[in-house]
Coordinates of N, CA and C and ligand atoms in Angstrom, one line a residue:
M1 N -3.3 -20.1 9.6 CA -1.9 -19.4 8.8 C -2.1 -18.3 9.9
R2 N -0.3 -17.9 9.9 CA 0.6 -16.9 10.3 C 0.9 -15.9 9.5
L3 N 1.1 -14.8 10.2 CA 1.3 -13.9 9.2 C 2.3 -13.0 9.9
F4 N 3.5 -12.5 9.2 CA 4.4 -11.9 9.4 C 4.8 -10.7 9.2
I5 N 5.3 -9.6 9.6 CA 5.2 -8.5 8.8 C 6.2 -8.1 9.0
N6 N 6.7 -7.9 7.5 CA 8.6 -7.4 7.5 C 8.5 -6.0 7.4
I7 N 9.3 -5.6 8.7 CA 9.3 -4.2 8.8 C 10.6 -3.4 8.4
D8 N 11.1 -3.7 7.3 CA 12.0 -3.2 6.7 C 12.3 -2.4 6.3
H9 N 10.8 -1.6 5.9 CA 10.8 -0.8 5.2 C 10.5 0.8 6.2
V10 N 10.5 0.4 7.7 CA 10.1 1.2 8.4 C 11.7 2.0 8.7
A11 N 12.7 1.2 8.3 CA 14.3 1.3 8.9 C 14.5 1.9 7.4
T12 N 14.0 2.4 5.9 CA 14.7 2.9 5.1 C 14.1 4.2 5.1
V13 N 12.8 4.6 5.5 CA 12.8 5.5 5.6 C 13.7 6.3 6.8
R14 N 14.0 5.4 7.9 CA 15.0 6.2 8.7 C 16.4 6.6 8.0
E15 N 16.4 5.7 7.3 CA 18.0 5.4 6.8 C 17.8 6.7 5.9
A16 N 17.1 6.8 4.6 CA 17.0 8.5 5.0 C 17.1 9.4 4.7
R17 N 17.7 9.8 6.1 CA 17.4 10.8 6.9 C 18.9 10.5 7.6
K18 N 19.5 9.1 7.7 CA 20.5 8.6 8.6 C 19.4 9.2 9.3
A19 N 18.2 9.2 10.7 CA 18.2 9.6 11.8 C 17.8 8.7 12.7
D20 N 17.1 9.0 14.1 CA 17.3 7.8 15.0 C 15.5 7.5 14.8
E21 N 14.7 8.2 13.7 CA 13.2 7.7 13.3 C 13.0 7.6 12.2
P22 N 11.9 6.7 11.9 CA 10.9 6.1 12.7 C 12.0 5.0 13.2
D23 N 11.6 4.4 14.3 CA 12.1 3.1 15.2 C 11.1 1.8 14.9
P24 N 12.0 0.6 13.9 CA 11.5 -0.2 14.0 C 11.0 -0.9 14.7
V25 N 11.9 -1.2 15.9 CA 11.5 -1.9 17.2 C 10.2 -1.3 17.5
Q26 N 9.7 0.0 17.0 CA 8.1 0.3 18.0 C 7.3 -0.3 17.0
A27 N 7.7 -0.5 15.7 CA 6.6 -0.6 14.6 C 6.6 -2.2 14.8
A28 N 7.8 -2.9 15.4 CA 6.9 -4.1 15.3 C 6.3 -4.4 16.7
C29 N 6.3 -3.6 17.5 CA 5.7 -3.9 18.6 C 4.4 -3.2 18.4
L30 N 3.7 -2.3 17.1 CA 3.0 -2.1 17.0 C 2.7 -2.6 16.6
A31 N 3.4 -3.4 15.6 CA 2.1 -4.7 14.6 C 2.1 -5.6 15.1
E32 N 2.8 -6.2 16.3 CA 2.3 -7.5 17.3 C 0.8 -6.7 18.0
L33 N 0.5 -5.7 18.2 CA -0.9 -4.7 19.0 C -1.8 -5.6 17.6
G34 N -1.6 -4.8 16.3 CA -2.2 -5.5 15.3 C -2.3 -6.9 15.0
G35 N -2.0 -7.7 15.2 CA -2.1 -9.2 15.4 C -0.9 -9.6 14.7
A36 N 0.3 -9.1 14.3 CA 1.2 -9.9 13.6 C 1.0 -11.3 14.5
D37 N 1.9 -12.2 14.1 CA 2.4 -13.8 14.8 C 3.7 -13.9 14.6
G38 N 4.4 -12.8 13.6 CA 5.5 -12.7 14.3 C 6.6 -11.7 13.2
I39 N 8.0 -10.8 13.4 CA 8.4 -10.1 12.5 C 9.4 -10.6 11.9
T40 N 9.4 -9.8 10.4 CA 10.2 -10.0 9.8 C 11.1 -8.9 9.4
V41 N 12.6 -9.0 9.7 CA 13.8 -8.5 8.8 C 14.7 -9.1 8.3
H42 N 15.1 -8.2 7.1 CA 15.9 -8.4 6.3 C 17.2 -7.8 6.4
L43 N 18.2 -8.8 6.8 CA 19.9 -8.0 7.9 C 20.6 -7.7 6.0
R44 N 20.1 -6.8 5.8 CA 21.3 -7.2 4.1 C 22.7 -7.0 4.0
E45 N 24.0 -7.1 3.4 CA 25.1 -7.2 3.5 C 25.6 -5.2 3.7
D46 N 24.5 -4.3 2.7 CA 24.8 -3.4 2.6 C 24.1 -2.4 3.8
R47 N 24.0 -2.9 4.6 CA 22.8 -2.9 6.1 C 22.4 -1.2 5.4
R48 N 21.1 -1.5 4.3 CA 20.5 -0.2 4.0 C 19.5 0.3 4.7
H49 N 18.8 -0.8 5.0 CA 18.1 -0.6 6.4 C 17.8 -1.2 7.5
I50 N 17.5 -2.2 7.9 CA 17.8 -3.2 8.9 C 19.5 -3.2 9.4
N51 N 19.8 -3.0 10.8 CA 21.3 -2.8 10.6 C 21.2 -3.8 12.1
D52 N 22.5 -4.6 12.6 CA 22.5 -5.1 13.6 C 22.0 -4.9 15.0
R53 N 21.7 -3.6 15.4 CA 21.3 -3.3 16.5 C 19.9 -3.7 16.4
D54 N 19.7 -2.6 15.7 CA 18.2 -3.2 15.0 C 17.6 -4.7 15.6
A55 N 18.7 -5.3 14.9 CA 18.0 -7.0 14.8 C 18.6 -7.4 16.5
E56 N 19.4 -6.7 16.7 CA 19.8 -7.3 18.1 C 18.5 -6.7 19.5
R57 N 18.1 -5.2 19.2 CA 16.7 -4.8 20.1 C 15.6 -5.7 19.6
L58 N 15.4 -5.9 18.4 CA 14.4 -6.9 18.1 C 14.1 -8.2 18.7
R59 N 15.6 -8.5 18.7 CA 15.3 -9.8 19.4 C 15.3 -10.0 20.6
S60 N 15.5 -9.2 21.4 CA 15.3 -8.9 23.3 C 14.0 -8.3 23.3
T61 N 13.1 -7.5 22.4 CA 12.3 -7.2 22.7 C 10.7 -7.3 22.3
I62 N 10.4 -8.2 21.0 CA 9.5 -8.5 20.6 C 9.4 -9.7 21.0
R63 N 7.6 -10.1 21.8 CA 7.0 -11.1 21.8 C 7.1 -12.8 21.0
T64 N 6.5 -12.1 20.0 CA 6.7 -12.7 18.6 C 7.4 -13.5 18.4
P65 N 7.9 -14.3 17.5 CA 9.1 -14.7 16.7 C 9.6 -13.9 15.9
L66 N 10.9 -14.0 15.9 CA 11.7 -13.2 15.2 C 11.9 -14.1 13.9
N67 N 11.5 -13.7 12.5 CA 12.6 -14.7 11.3 C 13.6 -13.0 11.0
L68 N 14.2 -14.2 10.1 CA 15.5 -13.0 10.0 C 15.8 -13.9 8.7
E69 N 16.0 -13.1 7.5 CA 16.1 -13.1 6.2 C 17.6 -12.7 6.0
I70 N 18.3 -14.0 5.6 CA 19.7 -13.6 5.1 C 20.2 -13.9 3.8
A71 N 21.5 -13.3 3.7 CA 22.1 -14.4 2.3 C 23.0 -15.4 3.1
N72 N 23.2 -16.4 2.6 CA 24.0 -17.4 2.8 C 25.8 -17.1 3.0
T73 N 26.2 -15.9 3.6 CA 27.5 -15.5 3.8 C 28.4 -16.1 5.1
P74 N 29.4 -16.3 4.9 CA 29.9 -16.3 6.6 C 29.3 -15.6 7.5
Q75 N 29.8 -14.3 7.1 CA 29.4 -13.0 8.1 C 27.8 -13.5 8.5
M76 N 27.1 -13.6 7.7 CA 25.2 -13.5 8.4 C 25.6 -14.5 8.9
R77 N 25.8 -15.7 8.5 CA 25.6 -17.0 9.7 C 25.7 -16.7 11.5
R78 N 27.5 -15.8 11.1 CA 27.8 -15.9 11.9 C 26.9 -14.7 13.2
I79 N 26.7 -13.9 12.9 CA 25.7 -13.0 13.3 C 24.2 -13.7 13.0
A80 N 23.9 -14.5 12.3 CA 22.2 -15.3 13.2 C 22.8 -16.1 14.3
I81 N 23.6 -16.9 14.3 CA 24.2 -18.2 15.1 C 23.9 -16.8 16.9
G82 N 24.6 -15.9 16.2 CA 25.1 -15.0 18.0 C 23.7 -14.8 18.2
L83 N 22.9 -14.6 17.0 CA 21.5 -13.4 17.2 C 20.4 -15.0 17.9
T84 N 20.2 -15.7 17.6 CA 19.6 -17.2 17.5 C 17.7 -16.5 17.5
P85 N 17.7 -16.1 16.1 CA 16.0 -15.7 16.3 C 15.1 -17.1 16.0
H86 N 14.2 -17.0 16.3 CA 12.9 -18.8 15.7 C 13.7 -18.9 14.6
Q87 N 13.8 -18.6 13.7 CA 13.8 -18.5 12.2 C 14.6 -17.8 11.1
V88 N 15.4 -18.5 10.5 CA 16.5 -17.8 9.4 C 15.9 -18.3 8.4
T89 N 15.2 -17.2 7.4 CA 15.1 -17.7 5.6 C 16.5 -17.2 5.0
V90 N 16.7 -18.2 4.2 CA 18.0 -17.6 3.6 C 17.4 -17.0 2.3
V91 N 18.4 -16.3 1.7 CA 17.5 -15.6 0.6 C 18.7 -15.1 -0.2
P92 N 18.6 -15.2 -1.2 CA 19.4 -14.6 -2.1 C 19.4 -13.1 -2.4
E93 N 20.9 -13.2 -2.0 CA 21.0 -11.2 -2.0 C 21.6 -10.4 -3.5
K94 N 21.6 -9.6 -4.1 CA 22.3 -8.8 -5.1 C 22.5 -7.8 -4.6
R95 N 23.7 -6.6 -4.3 CA 23.8 -5.7 -4.2 C 23.0 -4.4 -4.7
E96 N 22.9 -4.7 -6.2 CA 22.5 -3.6 -7.0 C 20.4 -3.8 -6.8
E97 N 19.7 -4.7 -6.5 CA 19.0 -4.9 -6.3 C 18.0 -3.8 -5.4
V98 N 16.6 -3.4 -6.1 CA 16.1 -2.9 -5.4 C 15.5 -3.5 -4.2
T99 N 15.0 -5.0 -4.8 CA 14.5 -6.0 -3.7 C 15.1 -7.3 -4.0
T100 N 14.6 -8.3 -3.0 CA 14.8 -9.5 -3.6 C 14.1 -10.1 -5.0
E101 N 14.9 -10.4 -6.0 CA 14.2 -10.5 -7.8 C 14.2 -12.0 -7.5
G102 N 14.1 -13.2 -7.1 CA 13.8 -14.6 -6.8 C 14.0 -15.2 -6.1
G103 N 14.0 -16.2 -6.6 CA 13.9 -17.6 -5.2 C 15.8 -17.8 -5.1
L104 N 16.0 -18.7 -4.5 CA 17.6 -19.2 -4.1 C 17.6 -20.7 -5.4
D105 N 19.0 -20.1 -6.0 CA 19.2 -21.4 -6.6 C 19.7 -22.5 -6.4
V106 N 18.5 -23.0 -6.0 CA 19.0 -24.1 -4.5 C 20.1 -25.8 -5.2
A107 N 19.7 -25.8 -6.6 CA 20.5 -26.7 -7.2 C 21.8 -26.1 -7.3
D108 N 22.3 -25.0 -7.2 CA 23.9 -24.5 -6.9 C 24.2 -24.1 -6.5
S109 N 24.0 -23.9 -5.1 CA 24.2 -23.5 -4.1 C 25.2 -24.7 -2.9
P110 N 26.8 -24.7 -2.7 CA 27.4 -26.0 -2.5 C 27.4 -25.9 -1.4
D111 N 27.6 -24.6 -0.6 CA 27.5 -24.8 0.9 C 26.2 -24.4 1.6
L112 N 25.1 -24.7 0.8 CA 23.5 -24.5 1.8 C 23.4 -25.8 2.7
E113 N 23.5 -26.5 2.7 CA 23.5 -28.0 3.2 C 24.2 -27.8 4.9
A114 N 25.2 -27.6 4.8 CA 26.2 -27.7 5.9 C 26.2 -26.0 6.5
A115 N 25.1 -25.2 5.7 CA 24.7 -24.3 6.5 C 23.9 -24.3 7.4
L116 N 22.6 -25.1 7.4 CA 21.7 -25.0 7.1 C 21.9 -26.4 8.7
V117 N 22.5 -26.8 8.4 CA 22.9 -28.0 9.7 C 23.5 -27.2 11.0
V118 N 24.6 -25.8 10.3 CA 24.7 -25.2 11.8 C 23.7 -24.3 12.2
L119 N 22.9 -23.8 11.4 CA 21.9 -23.1 11.9 C 20.8 -23.9 12.6
A120 N 20.4 -25.3 12.3 CA 19.4 -26.1 13.1 C 20.3 -26.4 14.5
E121 N 21.5 -26.4 14.3 CA 22.4 -26.7 15.8 C 22.0 -25.9 16.6
A122 N 22.5 -24.7 16.0 CA 22.3 -23.6 16.9 C 20.7 -24.0 17.2
G123 N 19.5 -24.1 17.0 CA 18.8 -24.6 17.7 C 17.4 -23.6 16.8
I124 N 17.8 -23.1 15.4 CA 17.2 -22.0 15.1 C 16.8 -22.4 13.5
R125 N 15.0 -22.4 13.5 CA 14.6 -23.6 12.2 C 14.4 -22.7 11.1
T126 N 14.6 -23.0 10.1 CA 15.6 -22.9 8.7 C 14.7 -22.3 7.5
S127 N 14.3 -21.8 7.0 CA 13.7 -22.1 5.4 C 14.5 -21.3 4.1
L128 N 14.0 -21.5 3.8 CA 14.7 -21.4 1.9 C 14.0 -20.4 1.2
F129 N 14.1 -19.2 0.7 CA 13.1 -18.7 -0.5 C 13.5 -19.3 -1.5
I130 N 12.1 -19.2 -1.8 CA 12.4 -20.4 -3.3 C 11.8 -20.2 -4.5
D131 N 11.8 -20.3 -5.6 CA 10.4 -19.9 -6.6 C 10.1 -21.0 -6.6
P132 N 8.1 -21.2 -6.6 CA 7.4 -22.3 -6.8 C 7.6 -23.4 -8.0
E133 N 8.4 -23.5 -8.0 CA 9.3 -24.7 -8.4 C 9.3 -26.4 -8.2
P134 N 8.4 -27.0 -8.3 CA 8.8 -28.8 -8.1 C 9.9 -29.1 -7.6
D135 N 11.4 -29.1 -8.5 CA 12.4 -29.3 -8.4 C 13.3 -28.5 -7.4
A136 N 12.7 -27.2 -7.1 CA 13.4 -26.4 -5.8 C 13.0 -26.5 -4.9
V137 N 11.9 -27.0 -4.7 CA 10.7 -27.6 -3.2 C 11.6 -28.9 -3.2
R138 N 12.2 -30.0 -4.2 CA 12.2 -31.3 -3.9 C 13.9 -30.7 -3.1
R139 N 14.5 -30.1 -3.9 CA 15.7 -29.8 -3.6 C 16.2 -29.4 -2.3
S140 N 15.3 -28.4 -2.0 CA 15.2 -28.3 -0.4 C 14.9 -28.5 1.0
A141 N 13.8 -30.2 0.0 CA 13.7 -31.2 1.1 C 15.2 -32.3 1.6
D142 N 15.7 -31.6 0.2 CA 16.8 -32.7 0.3 C 18.1 -32.1 1.2
L143 N 17.6 -31.0 0.9 CA 18.9 -30.1 1.8 C 18.7 -30.3 3.3
G144 N 17.3 -30.3 3.7 CA 17.3 -30.5 5.4 C 16.4 -29.3 5.7
A145 N 16.0 -28.4 4.9 CA 15.4 -27.3 5.7 C 14.6 -27.9 6.0
H146 N 13.9 -27.1 7.1 CA 12.3 -27.1 7.9 C 11.2 -26.5 7.2
A147 N 12.0 -25.5 6.1 CA 10.2 -25.0 5.7 C 11.0 -23.8 4.2
V148 N 10.3 -23.7 3.0 CA 10.0 -23.4 2.2 C 9.8 -22.1 2.3
E149 N 9.9 -20.7 1.8 CA 9.4 -19.8 1.4 C 8.9 -19.9 -0.3
L150 N 8.1 -19.9 -0.7 CA 7.8 -19.9 -1.7 C 7.3 -18.5 -2.8
H151 N 8.1 -17.6 -3.5 CA 8.3 -16.5 -4.5 C 6.6 -16.1 -4.6
T152 N 6.1 -15.4 -4.1 CA 4.6 -14.9 -4.9 C 4.5 -13.3 -5.8
G153 N 6.3 -13.4 -6.0 CA 6.4 -11.7 -7.0 C 5.7 -12.3 -8.2
E154 N 5.7 -13.4 -8.9 CA 5.7 -13.4 -10.2 C 4.0 -13.5 -10.0
Y155 N 3.4 -13.8 -9.4 CA 2.1 -13.9 -9.2 C 1.5 -13.0 -8.6
A156 N 2.1 -12.0 -8.2 CA 1.7 -10.4 -7.9 C 1.7 -9.6 -8.9
N157 N 2.7 -10.1 -10.0 CA 3.0 -9.4 -11.2 C 2.1 -9.5 -12.5
S158 N 1.3 -11.0 -11.9 CA 0.9 -11.3 -13.4 C -0.8 -10.8 -12.7
R159 N -1.8 -11.1 -14.1 CA -2.8 -10.4 -14.5 C -3.6 -11.1 -15.0
G160 N -4.9 -11.8 -15.2 CA -5.7 -12.5 -15.8 C -5.2 -14.0 -15.9
A161 N -5.5 -14.4 -17.3 CA -5.1 -16.1 -17.1 C -3.7 -16.7 -16.3
E162 N -2.6 -15.2 -16.8 CA -1.6 -15.9 -16.2 C -1.5 -15.8 -14.4
R163 N -2.4 -15.0 -14.1 CA -2.1 -14.7 -12.6 C -3.0 -16.1 -12.4
T164 N -3.9 -16.7 -12.7 CA -4.8 -18.2 -12.5 C -3.2 -19.4 -12.6
S165 N -2.8 -19.2 -13.3 CA -1.5 -20.2 -13.8 C -0.9 -19.7 -12.7
Q166 N -0.2 -18.9 -11.9 CA 0.9 -18.5 -11.3 C 0.1 -19.0 -10.1
L167 N -0.9 -19.3 -9.8 CA -1.8 -19.5 -8.5 C -1.7 -20.5 -7.9
Q168 N -1.8 -21.8 -9.7 CA -1.7 -22.5 -9.7 C -0.7 -23.9 -9.5
R169 N 0.8 -22.5 -9.8 CA 2.3 -23.1 -9.6 C 2.3 -23.3 -7.7
L170 N 1.4 -21.9 -7.4 CA 2.2 -21.7 -6.1 C 1.4 -23.1 -5.1
E171 N 0.1 -23.3 -5.6 CA -0.6 -24.5 -5.4 C -0.3 -25.8 -5.2
T172 N 0.6 -26.3 -6.1 CA 1.6 -27.6 -6.3 C 2.2 -27.0 -5.6
A173 N 3.4 -26.4 -6.0 CA 4.4 -26.3 -5.1 C 3.7 -26.5 -3.8
A174 N 3.0 -25.9 -2.7 CA 2.8 -26.0 -1.5 C 1.8 -27.1 -1.2
R175 N 1.3 -28.1 -1.9 CA 0.8 -29.4 -1.9 C 2.1 -30.2 -1.9
L176 N 3.1 -30.0 -2.9 CA 4.4 -31.1 -3.1 C 5.2 -30.5 -1.4
G177 N 5.5 -29.5 -1.1 CA 5.8 -29.3 0.2 C 5.6 -29.9 1.0
R178 N 4.1 -29.6 1.4 CA 3.9 -30.9 2.5 C 3.7 -32.0 2.5
D179 N 3.7 -32.6 1.0 CA 4.1 -33.9 0.6 C 5.9 -34.6 1.4
L180 N 6.4 -33.3 1.2 CA 7.9 -33.8 1.5 C 7.8 -33.5 2.7
G181 N 6.8 -32.9 3.5 CA 7.1 -32.7 5.0 C 8.1 -31.4 5.6
L182 N 7.7 -30.4 4.2 CA 8.3 -29.0 4.6 C 7.0 -28.0 5.1
A183 N 7.3 -27.2 6.3 CA 6.6 -26.2 6.1 C 6.4 -25.4 4.7
V184 N 5.5 -24.7 5.1 CA 5.1 -24.4 3.4 C 5.0 -22.5 3.9
H185 N 5.8 -21.8 3.7 CA 5.4 -19.8 3.8 C 5.4 -19.5 2.3
A186 N 4.8 -18.1 2.1 CA 4.8 -17.3 0.9 C 4.9 -15.8 0.9
G187 N 5.4 -15.4 -0.2 CA 5.4 -13.9 0.3 C 6.4 -13.1 -0.7
H188 N 6.0 -12.3 -0.9 CA 6.9 -11.3 -1.7 C 5.8 -10.6 -2.7
G189 N 5.6 -9.2 -2.6 CA 4.7 -8.2 -3.8 C 3.1 -8.4 -3.3
L190 N 2.7 -9.1 -1.5 CA 1.8 -9.7 -1.2 C 1.2 -8.1 -0.9
T191 N -0.4 -8.0 -1.4 CA -1.0 -6.9 -0.7 C -2.5 -7.3 -0.7
Y192 N -3.1 -5.9 -0.1 CA -4.3 -6.1 0.6 C -5.3 -6.5 -0.2
V193 N -4.5 -6.0 -2.1 CA -6.0 -6.5 -3.2 C -5.8 -8.1 -3.5
N194 N -4.1 -8.5 -3.7 CA -3.7 -10.0 -3.8 C -3.9 -11.1 -3.0
V195 N -3.8 -10.5 -2.0 CA -3.4 -11.3 -0.8 C -4.4 -12.7 -0.6
I196 N -5.7 -12.9 -0.8 CA -6.4 -13.1 -0.6 C -6.3 -14.8 -1.4
P197 N -6.7 -14.9 -2.2 CA -6.0 -16.1 -3.2 C -5.2 -17.1 -2.7
V198 N -3.8 -16.5 -2.0 CA -2.5 -16.4 -1.6 C -2.8 -17.5 0.3
A199 N -3.3 -16.2 0.7 CA -4.1 -16.9 2.1 C -5.1 -18.4 2.2
A200 N -5.6 -18.0 1.7 CA -6.4 -19.4 0.6 C -5.5 -20.7 0.3
I201 N -4.2 -20.8 0.1 CA -3.9 -21.7 -0.5 C -3.6 -23.3 0.6
A202 N -4.3 -24.3 0.2 CA -3.7 -25.2 1.8 C -2.7 -25.6 1.3
H203 N -2.4 -26.0 3.0 CA -0.6 -26.5 3.1 C 0.0 -25.4 3.3
C204 N -0.3 -23.8 3.0 CA 0.4 -22.7 3.3 C 0.4 -22.1 5.1
E205 N 1.1 -22.1 5.6 CA 0.8 -22.1 6.8 C 1.6 -20.5 7.3
E206 N 2.2 -20.1 6.7 CA 3.0 -18.7 7.1 C 3.0 -17.8 5.7
L207 N 2.8 -16.1 5.6 CA 3.1 -15.6 4.6 C 3.8 -14.5 5.6
N208 N 4.8 -13.6 4.7 CA 5.8 -12.9 5.0 C 5.3 -11.4 3.8
I209 N 4.9 -10.4 4.3 CA 4.2 -9.2 3.9 C 5.0 -7.8 4.5
G210 N 5.2 -6.7 3.6 CA 6.4 -5.6 4.1 C 6.1 -4.6 3.6
H211 N 5.9 -4.5 2.3 CA 6.0 -3.2 2.0 C 4.7 -2.6 1.3
S212 N 3.3 -3.5 0.9 CA 2.1 -3.0 1.6 C 1.3 -2.5 3.0
V213 N 1.7 -3.1 3.5 CA 1.6 -3.0 4.8 C 2.1 -1.8 5.8
V214 N 3.6 -2.0 5.2 CA 4.3 -0.2 5.9 C 3.5 0.6 4.9
S215 N 3.2 0.6 3.8 CA 2.7 1.9 2.8 C 1.5 2.0 3.6
R216 N 0.5 1.9 3.9 CA -0.8 1.5 4.8 C -0.7 1.7 5.9
A217 N 0.1 1.9 6.9 CA 0.4 2.0 7.7 C 0.9 3.9 7.9
L218 N 1.5 4.1 7.0 CA 1.4 5.4 6.8 C 0.4 6.7 7.0
F219 N -0.9 6.2 6.4 CA -2.0 6.9 6.1 C -3.3 6.0 8.0
V220 N -3.0 5.2 8.2 CA -4.1 4.3 8.9 C -3.3 4.4 10.3
G221 N -1.5 4.2 10.5 CA -0.8 3.7 11.6 C -0.5 2.1 11.6
M222 N 0.5 1.8 11.7 CA 0.5 0.2 12.2 C -0.1 -0.7 12.5
E223 N -1.1 -0.9 13.7 CA -1.0 -1.7 14.4 C -3.0 -1.7 13.7
R224 N -3.4 -0.7 12.7 CA -4.3 -0.6 12.5 C -4.0 -1.3 10.4
A225 N -3.0 -1.6 10.5 CA -2.4 -2.0 8.5 C -2.6 -2.9 9.3
V226 N -1.6 -3.7 10.5 CA -1.5 -5.0 10.4 C -3.7 -5.3 10.2
R227 N -3.9 -5.0 11.7 CA -5.6 -5.8 12.1 C -5.8 -6.1 10.4
E228 N -6.2 -4.9 9.5 CA -6.7 -5.3 8.6 C -6.7 -6.5 7.5
M229 N -4.9 -6.2 7.4 CA -4.3 -7.5 6.6 C -4.2 -9.1 7.2
K230 N -4.6 -8.4 9.0 CA -4.7 -9.7 9.5 C -6.1 -10.9 9.3
T231 N -7.1 -9.9 9.0 CA -9.1 -9.9 8.8 C -8.7 -10.5 7.9
L232 N -8.1 -10.5 6.6 CA -7.8 -10.2 5.2 C -7.8 -12.4 5.4
V233 N -5.9 -12.3 6.0 CA -5.3 -13.7 6.0 C -6.0 -14.4 6.5
R234 N -6.9 -14.4 7.7 CA -7.5 -15.3 8.3 C -8.4 -15.5 7.7
D235 N -9.3 -14.7 7.1 CA -10.5 -14.7 6.8 C -10.8 -15.6 5.4
A236 N -9.7 -15.7 4.9 CA -9.6 -16.6 3.6 C -9.0 -18.3 3.6
S237 N -8.0 -17.9 5.0 CA -7.4 -19.1 5.4 C -8.6 -20.0 5.7
S238 N -9.5 -19.3 6.9 CA -10.7 -20.5 7.5 C -11.6 -21.0 6.1
T239 N -11.6 -20.2 5.2 CA -12.4 -20.9 3.8 C -11.9 -22.4 3.1
Q240 N -10.2 -21.5 3.2 CA -9.9 -22.9 2.2 C -9.7 -24.3 3.4
R241 N -9.4 -24.0 4.6 CA -8.9 -25.4 5.5 C -11.1 -26.0 5.5
S242 N -11.5 -25.2 5.5 CA -13.1 -26.0 5.8 C -13.5 -26.8 4.8
L243 N -12.8 -26.3 3.0 CA -12.8 -27.5 2.1 C -12.3 -28.6 2.4
E244 N -11.0 -28.3 3.1 CA -10.3 -29.7 3.2 C -11.0 -30.6 3.6
P245 N -10.8 -31.6 3.4 CA -10.9 -33.1 4.1 C -10.9 -33.4 4.9
Ligands
PXP1 N1 10.1 -12.4 1.5 C1 11.2 -12.3 1.2 C2 11.8 -13.5 0.9 C3 11.6 -10.5 1.1 O1 13.1 -10.6 0.7 C4 10.5 -10.1 1.3 C5 11.5 -8.4 0.9 O2 11.8 -7.8 1.7 C6 9.5 -10.3 1.5 C7 8.7 -11.9 1.8 C8 8.0 -9.2 1.6 O3 8.0 -8.6 0.3 P1 7.2 -7.2 0.4 O4 7.7 -6.2 1.0 O5 7.2 -7.0 -1.4 O6 5.6 -7.6 0.9

């Protein structure tokens, strides 16, 4: 199980003052020291946190893979191809949202297939952020994505029996993804408290976690915040692996 750390909100603090600190590139390097297997940033159309220069500096500085989240627009595709990160995760984006609110509508995204081809031809691994629905997983495989990132937001927001059924939904989607030859990732709303059952899902190989880790980093520092999350994720995923045939 790989742990990718989303550092958008380091840049959110910087942008609150339109200043030059804190530096997300410095945060990324400390996240790597803490054991991050990759760094994720979402380059939004309104550049509310990460900007083009951050993305370029990250690309040339970090040692681990860069996962660039983008909306499927011509401008973002051009930037991604110029940058050639290790991976692009295509996400839905609305200007008015506080954070990504749900998975892509893969059933009704006419130019998505062509976009995945163009990105793959540029040597970029492609992932689609989708709701954990069997139809969305099947459609993602048909579209030719390398991976899907299952949206864990509903799991994170649920409690009790509802949480159990949201977890089962994620497990079913992960198994289907694996059976269809997709790499399966997961993320959104994961915290130190709720991550363990998700990290234990068989066939899930990558988690993307941002807000909770950046929040904890304010108190204990980025390196330690990442190391603590990495320990939780590693221990949970090794338990699951040993149950597999
Ligand atoms: N995955 C995707 C596709 C996202 O858009 C985000 C938020 O930017 C995350 C994961 C990380 O979510 P969180 O900040 O809640 O950990």
